[in-house]
PDB file of C-alpha atoms in Angstrom:
ATOM      1  CA  UNK A   1      -5.219   3.714  13.396  1.00  0.00           C
ATOM      2  CA  UNK A   2      -6.560   3.295   9.634  1.00  0.00           C
ATOM      3  CA  UNK A   3      -7.622   6.641   7.403  1.00  0.00           C
ATOM      4  CA  UNK A   4      -9.288   4.842   4.819  1.00  0.00           C
ATOM      5  CA  UNK A   5     -12.038   1.982   4.783  1.00  0.00           C
ATOM      6  CA  UNK A   6     -13.365   0.372   2.111  1.00  0.00           C
ATOM      7  CA  UNK A   7     -16.351  -1.121   1.612  1.00  0.00           C
ATOM      8  CA  UNK A   8     -17.798  -3.314   1.305  1.00  0.00           C
ATOM      9  CA  UNK A   9     -15.137  -6.131   2.603  1.00  0.00           C
ATOM     10  CA  UNK A  10     -15.965  -8.690  -0.197  1.00  0.00           C
ATOM     11  CA  UNK A  11     -17.504  -7.917  -3.215  1.00  0.00           C
ATOM     12  CA  UNK A  12     -19.054 -12.002  -5.456  1.00  0.00           C
ATOM     13  CA  UNK A  13     -20.459 -10.914  -9.419  1.00  0.00           C
ATOM     14  CA  UNK A  14     -20.769 -11.736 -12.696  1.00  0.00           C
ATOM     15  CA  UNK A  15     -17.663 -11.006 -15.116  1.00  0.00           C
ATOM     16  CA  UNK A  16     -19.555  -8.399 -17.091  1.00  0.00           C
ATOM     17  CA  UNK A  17     -21.663  -6.716 -14.311  1.00  0.00           C
ATOM     18  CA  UNK A  18     -20.534  -3.713 -13.307  1.00  0.00           C
ATOM     19  CA  UNK A  19     -18.580  -3.616  -9.704  1.00  0.00           C
ATOM     20  CA  UNK A  20     -18.676  -0.270  -6.976  1.00  0.00           C
ATOM     21  CA  UNK A  21     -16.903  -0.358  -4.011  1.00  0.00           C
ATOM     22  CA  UNK A  22     -15.846   2.318  -1.228  1.00  0.00           C
ATOM     23  CA  UNK A  23     -13.600   4.009   0.610  1.00  0.00           C
ATOM     24  CA  UNK A  24     -14.418   6.501   3.648  1.00  0.00           C
ATOM     25  CA  UNK A  25     -11.804   8.238   5.432  1.00  0.00           C
ATOM     26  CA  UNK A  26     -12.050  10.239   8.228  1.00  0.00           C
ATOM     27  CA  UNK A  27      -9.710  12.994   7.667  1.00  0.00           C
ATOM     28  CA  UNK A  28      -8.690  16.020   5.404  1.00  0.00           C
ATOM     29  CA  UNK A  29      -6.377  14.927   2.503  1.00  0.00           C
ATOM     30  CA  UNK A  30      -4.628  15.994  -0.399  1.00  0.00           C
ATOM     31  CA  UNK A  31      -5.735  13.957  -2.471  1.00  0.00           C
ATOM     32  CA  UNK A  32      -7.326  10.045  -2.549  1.00  0.00           C
ATOM     33  CA  UNK A  33      -5.355   6.692  -4.079  1.00  0.00           C
ATOM     34  CA  UNK A  34      -6.829   3.986  -5.345  1.00  0.00           C
ATOM     35  CA  UNK A  35      -4.540   0.316  -5.421  1.00  0.00           C
ATOM     36  CA  UNK A  36      -5.275  -3.229  -7.273  1.00  0.00           C
ATOM     37  CA  UNK A  37      -3.363  -6.073  -5.500  1.00  0.00           C
ATOM     38  CA  UNK A  38      -3.073  -9.170  -6.866  1.00  0.00           C
ATOM     39  CA  UNK A  39      -2.954 -13.202  -5.125  1.00  0.00           C
ATOM     40  CA  UNK A  40       0.868 -12.820  -4.030  1.00  0.00           C
ATOM     41  CA  UNK A  41       1.740 -10.211  -5.252  1.00  0.00           C
ATOM     42  CA  UNK A  42       2.857  -6.208  -4.764  1.00  0.00           C
ATOM     43  CA  UNK A  43       0.359  -2.606  -4.379  1.00  0.00           C
ATOM     44  CA  UNK A  44      -0.242  -1.477  -8.169  1.00  0.00           C
ATOM     45  CA  UNK A  45      -1.563   1.732  -8.684  1.00  0.00           C
ATOM     46  CA  UNK A  46      -4.159   2.319 -10.208  1.00  0.00           C
ATOM     47  CA  UNK A  47      -5.791   6.541  -9.707  1.00  0.00           C
ATOM     48  CA  UNK A  48      -5.294   9.013  -7.989  1.00  0.00           C
ATOM     49  CA  UNK A  49      -7.879  11.902  -7.278  1.00  0.00           C
ATOM     50  CA  UNK A  50      -6.591  15.128  -6.135  1.00  0.00           C
ATOM     51  CA  UNK A  51      -9.270  17.111  -3.195  1.00  0.00           C
ATOM     52  CA  UNK A  52      -9.900  19.628  -6.019  1.00  0.00           C
ATOM     53  CA  UNK A  53     -11.757  17.389  -7.998  1.00  0.00           C
ATOM     54  CA  UNK A  54     -15.118  15.651  -8.326  1.00  0.00           C
ATOM     55  CA  UNK A  55     -14.186  12.438 -10.809  1.00  0.00           C
ATOM     56  CA  UNK A  56     -11.868  10.453 -12.689  1.00  0.00           C
ATOM     57  CA  UNK A  57     -12.080   8.760 -15.441  1.00  0.00           C
ATOM     58  CA  UNK A  58      -9.107   6.181 -16.832  1.00  0.00           C
ATOM     59  CA  UNK A  59     -10.358   3.100 -19.370  1.00  0.00           C
ATOM     60  CA  UNK A  60     -12.518   1.412 -16.793  1.00  0.00           C
ATOM     61  CA  UNK A  61     -12.172   2.801 -13.728  1.00  0.00           C
ATOM     62  CA  UNK A  62     -14.323   5.349 -12.505  1.00  0.00           C
ATOM     63  CA  UNK A  63     -13.415   7.542  -9.542  1.00  0.00           C
ATOM     64  CA  UNK A  64     -15.852  10.078  -7.635  1.00  0.00           C
ATOM     65  CA  UNK A  65     -14.906  11.766  -4.536  1.00  0.00           C
ATOM     66  CA  UNK A  66     -16.985  13.768  -1.942  1.00  0.00           C
ATOM     67  CA  UNK A  67     -15.009  15.682   0.200  1.00  0.00           C
ATOM     68  CA  UNK A  68     -17.904  16.819   1.594  1.00  0.00           C
ATOM     69  CA  UNK A  69     -18.370  13.155   3.741  1.00  0.00           C
ATOM     70  CA  UNK A  70     -15.416  12.409   3.118  1.00  0.00           C
ATOM     71  CA  UNK A  71     -16.400   9.436   1.134  1.00  0.00           C
ATOM     72  CA  UNK A  72     -14.917   7.988  -2.891  1.00  0.00           C
ATOM     73  CA  UNK A  73     -15.761   5.260  -4.924  1.00  0.00           C
ATOM     74  CA  UNK A  74     -15.077   2.549  -7.188  1.00  0.00           C
ATOM     75  CA  UNK A  75     -16.441   2.009  -9.679  1.00  0.00           C
ATOM     76  CA  UNK A  76     -15.192  -0.575 -12.559  1.00  0.00           C
ATOM     77  CA  UNK A  77     -17.359  -1.229 -15.114  1.00  0.00           C
ATOM     78  CA  UNK A  78     -17.642  -4.386 -17.821  1.00  0.00           C
ATOM     79  CA  UNK A  79     -16.260  -6.666 -15.160  1.00  0.00           C
ATOM     80  CA  UNK A  80     -14.082  -9.564 -16.647  1.00  0.00           C
ATOM     81  CA  UNK A  81     -12.392 -12.328 -15.090  1.00  0.00           C
ATOM     82  CA  UNK A  82      -8.952 -10.909 -14.943  1.00  0.00           C
ATOM     83  CA  UNK A  83     -10.464  -8.298 -12.296  1.00  0.00           C
ATOM     84  CA  UNK A  84     -10.154 -10.748  -9.657  1.00  0.00           C
ATOM     85  CA  UNK A  85      -7.606  -8.818  -6.744  1.00  0.00           C
ATOM     86  CA  UNK A  86      -8.091  -6.576  -3.371  1.00  0.00           C
ATOM     87  CA  UNK A  87      -9.070  -3.592  -3.960  1.00  0.00           C
ATOM     88  CA  UNK A  88      -7.110  -0.108  -1.140  1.00  0.00           C
ATOM     89  CA  UNK A  89      -7.922   3.391  -0.808  1.00  0.00           C
ATOM     90  CA  UNK A  90      -5.056   5.079  -0.346  1.00  0.00           C
ATOM     91  CA  UNK A  91      -5.710   8.024   1.594  1.00  0.00           C
ATOM     92  CA  UNK A  92      -2.508  11.641   1.368  1.00  0.00           C
ATOM     93  CA  UNK A  93      -2.365  14.296   3.325  1.00  0.00           C
ATOM     94  CA  UNK A  94      -0.128  15.500   6.125  1.00  0.00           C
ATOM     95  CA  UNK A  95       1.588  12.560   6.514  1.00  0.00           C
ATOM     96  CA  UNK A  96       2.542  10.284   4.432  1.00  0.00           C
ATOM     97  CA  UNK A  97      -1.246   7.653   2.368  1.00  0.00           C
ATOM     98  CA  UNK A  98      -2.833   5.206   5.176  1.00  0.00           C
ATOM     99  CA  UNK A  99      -4.312   1.798   3.903  1.00  0.00           C
ATOM    100  CA  UNK A 100      -7.809   0.185   4.367  1.00  0.00           C
ATOM    101  CA  UNK A 101      -8.640  -3.144   5.030  1.00  0.00           C
ATOM    102  CA  UNK A 102      -9.740  -3.471   1.255  1.00  0.00           C
ATOM    103  CA  UNK A 103     -12.157  -5.213  -0.808  1.00  0.00           C
ATOM    104  CA  UNK A 104     -11.689  -8.652  -2.135  1.00  0.00           C
ATOM    105  CA  UNK A 105     -13.209  -8.736  -5.629  1.00  0.00           C
ATOM    106  CA  UNK A 106     -13.954 -12.069  -7.190  1.00  0.00           C
ATOM    107  CA  UNK A 107     -15.067 -11.850 -10.461  1.00  0.00           C
ATOM    108  CA  UNK A 108     -17.022 -14.969 -12.199  1.00  0.00           C
ATOM    109  CA  UNK A 109     -16.758 -15.415 -15.929  1.00  0.00           C
TER     110      UNK A 109
ATOM    111  CA  UNK B   1      13.666  -0.303 -14.911  1.00  0.00           C
ATOM    112  CA  UNK B   2      13.344  -2.735 -12.356  1.00  0.00           C
ATOM    113  CA  UNK B   3      10.911  -0.671 -10.013  1.00  0.00           C
ATOM    114  CA  UNK B   4      11.014  -2.015  -6.420  1.00  0.00           C
ATOM    115  CA  UNK B   5      13.330  -4.894  -5.593  1.00  0.00           C
ATOM    116  CA  UNK B   6      13.038  -6.609  -2.417  1.00  0.00           C
ATOM    117  CA  UNK B   7      15.369  -9.136  -0.494  1.00  0.00           C
ATOM    118  CA  UNK B   8      14.128 -11.906   0.108  1.00  0.00           C
ATOM    119  CA  UNK B   9      11.229 -13.576  -1.106  1.00  0.00           C
ATOM    120  CA  UNK B  10      10.554 -16.025   1.429  1.00  0.00           C
ATOM    121  CA  UNK B  11      12.149 -16.413   5.066  1.00  0.00           C
ATOM    122  CA  UNK B  12      11.777 -18.446   7.856  1.00  0.00           C
ATOM    123  CA  UNK B  13      13.492 -17.149  10.719  1.00  0.00           C
ATOM    124  CA  UNK B  14      13.541 -18.817  14.849  1.00  0.00           C
ATOM    125  CA  UNK B  15      11.955 -16.743  17.700  1.00  0.00           C
ATOM    126  CA  UNK B  16      15.577 -14.478  18.992  1.00  0.00           C
ATOM    127  CA  UNK B  17      17.913 -14.600  15.192  1.00  0.00           C
ATOM    128  CA  UNK B  18      17.579 -11.796  13.306  1.00  0.00           C
ATOM    129  CA  UNK B  19      17.405 -10.393   9.253  1.00  0.00           C
ATOM    130  CA  UNK B  20      17.438  -7.266   7.725  1.00  0.00           C
ATOM    131  CA  UNK B  21      15.332  -6.892   4.479  1.00  0.00           C
ATOM    132  CA  UNK B  22      16.961  -4.873   1.680  1.00  0.00           C
ATOM    133  CA  UNK B  23      14.612  -2.751  -0.432  1.00  0.00           C
ATOM    134  CA  UNK B  24      16.478  -0.910  -3.802  1.00  0.00           C
ATOM    135  CA  UNK B  25      15.195   1.549  -6.268  1.00  0.00           C
ATOM    136  CA  UNK B  26      15.744   2.623  -9.632  1.00  0.00           C
ATOM    137  CA  UNK B  27      13.900   5.687 -10.432  1.00  0.00           C
ATOM    138  CA  UNK B  28      14.928   8.029  -7.897  1.00  0.00           C
ATOM    139  CA  UNK B  29      12.239   8.241  -5.723  1.00  0.00           C
ATOM    140  CA  UNK B  30      12.677  10.587  -2.432  1.00  0.00           C
ATOM    141  CA  UNK B  31      10.485   8.669  -0.613  1.00  0.00           C
ATOM    142  CA  UNK B  32      10.582   5.765   0.513  1.00  0.00           C
ATOM    143  CA  UNK B  33       8.621   2.632   2.953  1.00  0.00           C
ATOM    144  CA  UNK B  34       8.459  -0.010   4.728  1.00  0.00           C
ATOM    145  CA  UNK B  35       4.435  -1.135   5.303  1.00  0.00           C
ATOM    146  CA  UNK B  36       3.664  -4.722   6.528  1.00  0.00           C
ATOM    147  CA  UNK B  37       0.508  -7.066   5.934  1.00  0.00           C
ATOM    148  CA  UNK B  38      -1.431  -9.129   7.807  1.00  0.00           C
ATOM    149  CA  UNK B  39      -5.000 -10.765   7.262  1.00  0.00           C
ATOM    150  CA  UNK B  40      -7.975  -8.216   7.763  1.00  0.00           C
ATOM    151  CA  UNK B  41      -5.354  -5.785   9.107  1.00  0.00           C
ATOM    152  CA  UNK B  42      -3.997  -4.361   5.423  1.00  0.00           C
ATOM    153  CA  UNK B  43      -1.496  -2.785   5.378  1.00  0.00           C
ATOM    154  CA  UNK B  44       0.084  -0.449   7.988  1.00  0.00           C
ATOM    155  CA  UNK B  45       3.281   1.872   8.348  1.00  0.00           C
ATOM    156  CA  UNK B  46       6.317   0.644   9.732  1.00  0.00           C
ATOM    157  CA  UNK B  47       8.363   3.522   9.224  1.00  0.00           C
ATOM    158  CA  UNK B  48       9.392   6.050   6.079  1.00  0.00           C
ATOM    159  CA  UNK B  49      11.693   7.951   5.101  1.00  0.00           C
ATOM    160  CA  UNK B  50      10.224  11.179   3.517  1.00  0.00           C
ATOM    161  CA  UNK B  51      13.992  11.785   2.239  1.00  0.00           C
ATOM    162  CA  UNK B  52      18.363  10.234   2.142  1.00  0.00           C
ATOM    163  CA  UNK B  53      19.861  10.916   4.957  1.00  0.00           C
ATOM    164  CA  UNK B  54      15.897  10.877   7.287  1.00  0.00           C
ATOM    165  CA  UNK B  55      12.866   8.489   9.474  1.00  0.00           C
ATOM    166  CA  UNK B  56      10.339   8.252  10.639  1.00  0.00           C
ATOM    167  CA  UNK B  57       7.920   5.902  12.883  1.00  0.00           C
ATOM    168  CA  UNK B  58       4.558   4.368  11.404  1.00  0.00           C
ATOM    169  CA  UNK B  59       1.709   3.292  13.477  1.00  0.00           C
ATOM    170  CA  UNK B  60       4.184  -0.514  14.323  1.00  0.00           C
ATOM    171  CA  UNK B  61       7.783   1.104  15.312  1.00  0.00           C
ATOM    172  CA  UNK B  62       8.017  -1.518  17.795  1.00  0.00           C
ATOM    173  CA  UNK B  63      11.041  -4.674  16.908  1.00  0.00           C
ATOM    174  CA  UNK B  64      12.490  -3.574  14.452  1.00  0.00           C
ATOM    175  CA  UNK B  65      15.368  -0.622  13.055  1.00  0.00           C
ATOM    176  CA  UNK B  66      15.733   0.948   9.677  1.00  0.00           C
ATOM    177  CA  UNK B  67      17.837   2.169   7.358  1.00  0.00           C
ATOM    178  CA  UNK B  68      18.104   4.371   4.903  1.00  0.00           C
ATOM    179  CA  UNK B  69      21.856   3.728   3.040  1.00  0.00           C
ATOM    180  CA  UNK B  70      21.407   5.621   0.489  1.00  0.00           C
ATOM    181  CA  UNK B  71      18.919   7.801  -1.814  1.00  0.00           C
ATOM    182  CA  UNK B  72      18.215   4.187  -3.631  1.00  0.00           C
ATOM    183  CA  UNK B  73      18.318   1.401  -0.215  1.00  0.00           C
ATOM    184  CA  UNK B  74      15.901   0.952   2.899  1.00  0.00           C
ATOM    185  CA  UNK B  75      17.032  -2.194   5.016  1.00  0.00           C
ATOM    186  CA  UNK B  76      14.754  -2.759   7.715  1.00  0.00           C
ATOM    187  CA  UNK B  77      16.204  -5.096  10.748  1.00  0.00           C
ATOM    188  CA  UNK B  78      14.421  -7.334  12.781  1.00  0.00           C
ATOM    189  CA  UNK B  79      16.683  -6.934  15.871  1.00  0.00           C
ATOM    190  CA  UNK B  80      15.675 -10.101  17.877  1.00  0.00           C
ATOM    191  CA  UNK B  81      12.736 -11.545  16.053  1.00  0.00           C
ATOM    192  CA  UNK B  82       9.778 -13.094  17.475  1.00  0.00           C
ATOM    193  CA  UNK B  83       6.427 -14.590  15.978  1.00  0.00           C
ATOM    194  CA  UNK B  84       3.495 -12.029  16.446  1.00  0.00           C
ATOM    195  CA  UNK B  85       5.706  -9.709  13.762  1.00  0.00           C
ATOM    196  CA  UNK B  86       4.904 -12.755  10.821  1.00  0.00           C
ATOM    197  CA  UNK B  87       3.729 -11.743   7.340  1.00  0.00           C
ATOM    198  CA  UNK B  88       4.585 -10.293   4.812  1.00  0.00           C
ATOM    199  CA  UNK B  89       6.466  -6.397   4.760  1.00  0.00           C
ATOM    200  CA  UNK B  90       6.543  -4.455   1.541  1.00  0.00           C
ATOM    201  CA  UNK B  91       8.217  -2.099   0.602  1.00  0.00           C
ATOM    202  CA  UNK B  92       7.399   1.035  -1.653  1.00  0.00           C
ATOM    203  CA  UNK B  93       8.584   4.300  -3.046  1.00  0.00           C
ATOM    204  CA  UNK B  94       7.312   7.780  -3.980  1.00  0.00           C
ATOM    205  CA  UNK B  95       8.653  10.557  -5.882  1.00  0.00           C
ATOM    206  CA  UNK B  96       6.865  12.835  -3.297  1.00  0.00           C
ATOM    207  CA  UNK B  97       6.436  12.450   0.287  1.00  0.00           C
ATOM    208  CA  UNK B  98       3.323  14.014   2.697  1.00  0.00           C
ATOM    209  CA  UNK B  99       1.765  16.459   2.253  1.00  0.00           C
ATOM    210  CA  UNK B 100       2.341  16.211  -1.410  1.00  0.00           C
ATOM    211  CA  UNK B 101       2.371  12.302  -1.876  1.00  0.00           C
ATOM    212  CA  UNK B 102       1.879  10.706  -5.197  1.00  0.00           C
ATOM    213  CA  UNK B 103       1.153   7.353  -6.651  1.00  0.00           C
ATOM    214  CA  UNK B 104       3.703   4.627  -4.604  1.00  0.00           C
ATOM    215  CA  UNK B 105       5.387   1.434  -6.201  1.00  0.00           C
ATOM    216  CA  UNK B 106       5.482  -1.712  -4.112  1.00  0.00           C
ATOM    217  CA  UNK B 107       7.915  -4.474  -4.236  1.00  0.00           C
ATOM    218  CA  UNK B 108       6.206  -8.130  -5.138  1.00  0.00           C
ATOM    219  CA  UNK B 109       6.654  -8.344  -0.474  1.00  0.00           C
ATOM    220  CA  UNK B 110       9.413 -10.385   1.778  1.00  0.00           C
ATOM    221  CA  UNK B 111       7.181 -12.902   3.374  1.00  0.00           C
ATOM    222  CA  UNK B 112       8.468 -13.265   6.605  1.00  0.00           C
ATOM    223  CA  UNK B 113       7.637 -16.448   9.097  1.00  0.00           C
ATOM    224  CA  UNK B 114       9.035 -16.561  12.639  1.00  0.00           C
ATOM    225  CA  UNK B 115       8.708 -19.817  14.863  1.00  0.00           C
TER     226      UNK B 115
END
């Protein structure tokens, strides 16, 4: 079974808008990571947030983590067409990273 | 630095044939992983190697074998390919393994079709 599950499965927005996607998980974690996958390519690491952190920023990315709710969110501000990709969360705990099914983001120019 | 290199990028097999997917990393990472990605299923772990000389099963190991040849290389073998193994296979590596696994670096994937 998969540890992390992203929501929504698909998201379609206009360039300039913000995109928010969520990740829920089931068991305790040491960290949570977000990855991006462009069509036909491998996954690329975006950001890692540790279990004792609540919020982290990297450029136009903002990640929050709520361990009491076992959930995380990824916010991409001022989206660009180049942000079109699938986004995955991966939870790292006492086992190896497990991935959800991803959120497919389409940003229309 | 090449990062994580997978070969071949594409392969078509007939049912029952065998093949090996090769993976090499040049980042001196300790841990390496093989995932498969199917539409609507996300990534599922097949096998992983926490360090040189060790391998462990993941979520979907049936029909596969692995070899951690040295610290750089981690191969995945299909002994008798089945149509259900049609998928995109990703190799990944990380400096640390569980319980504090950090950033994973992925290869570009190997697209396998079994007829």
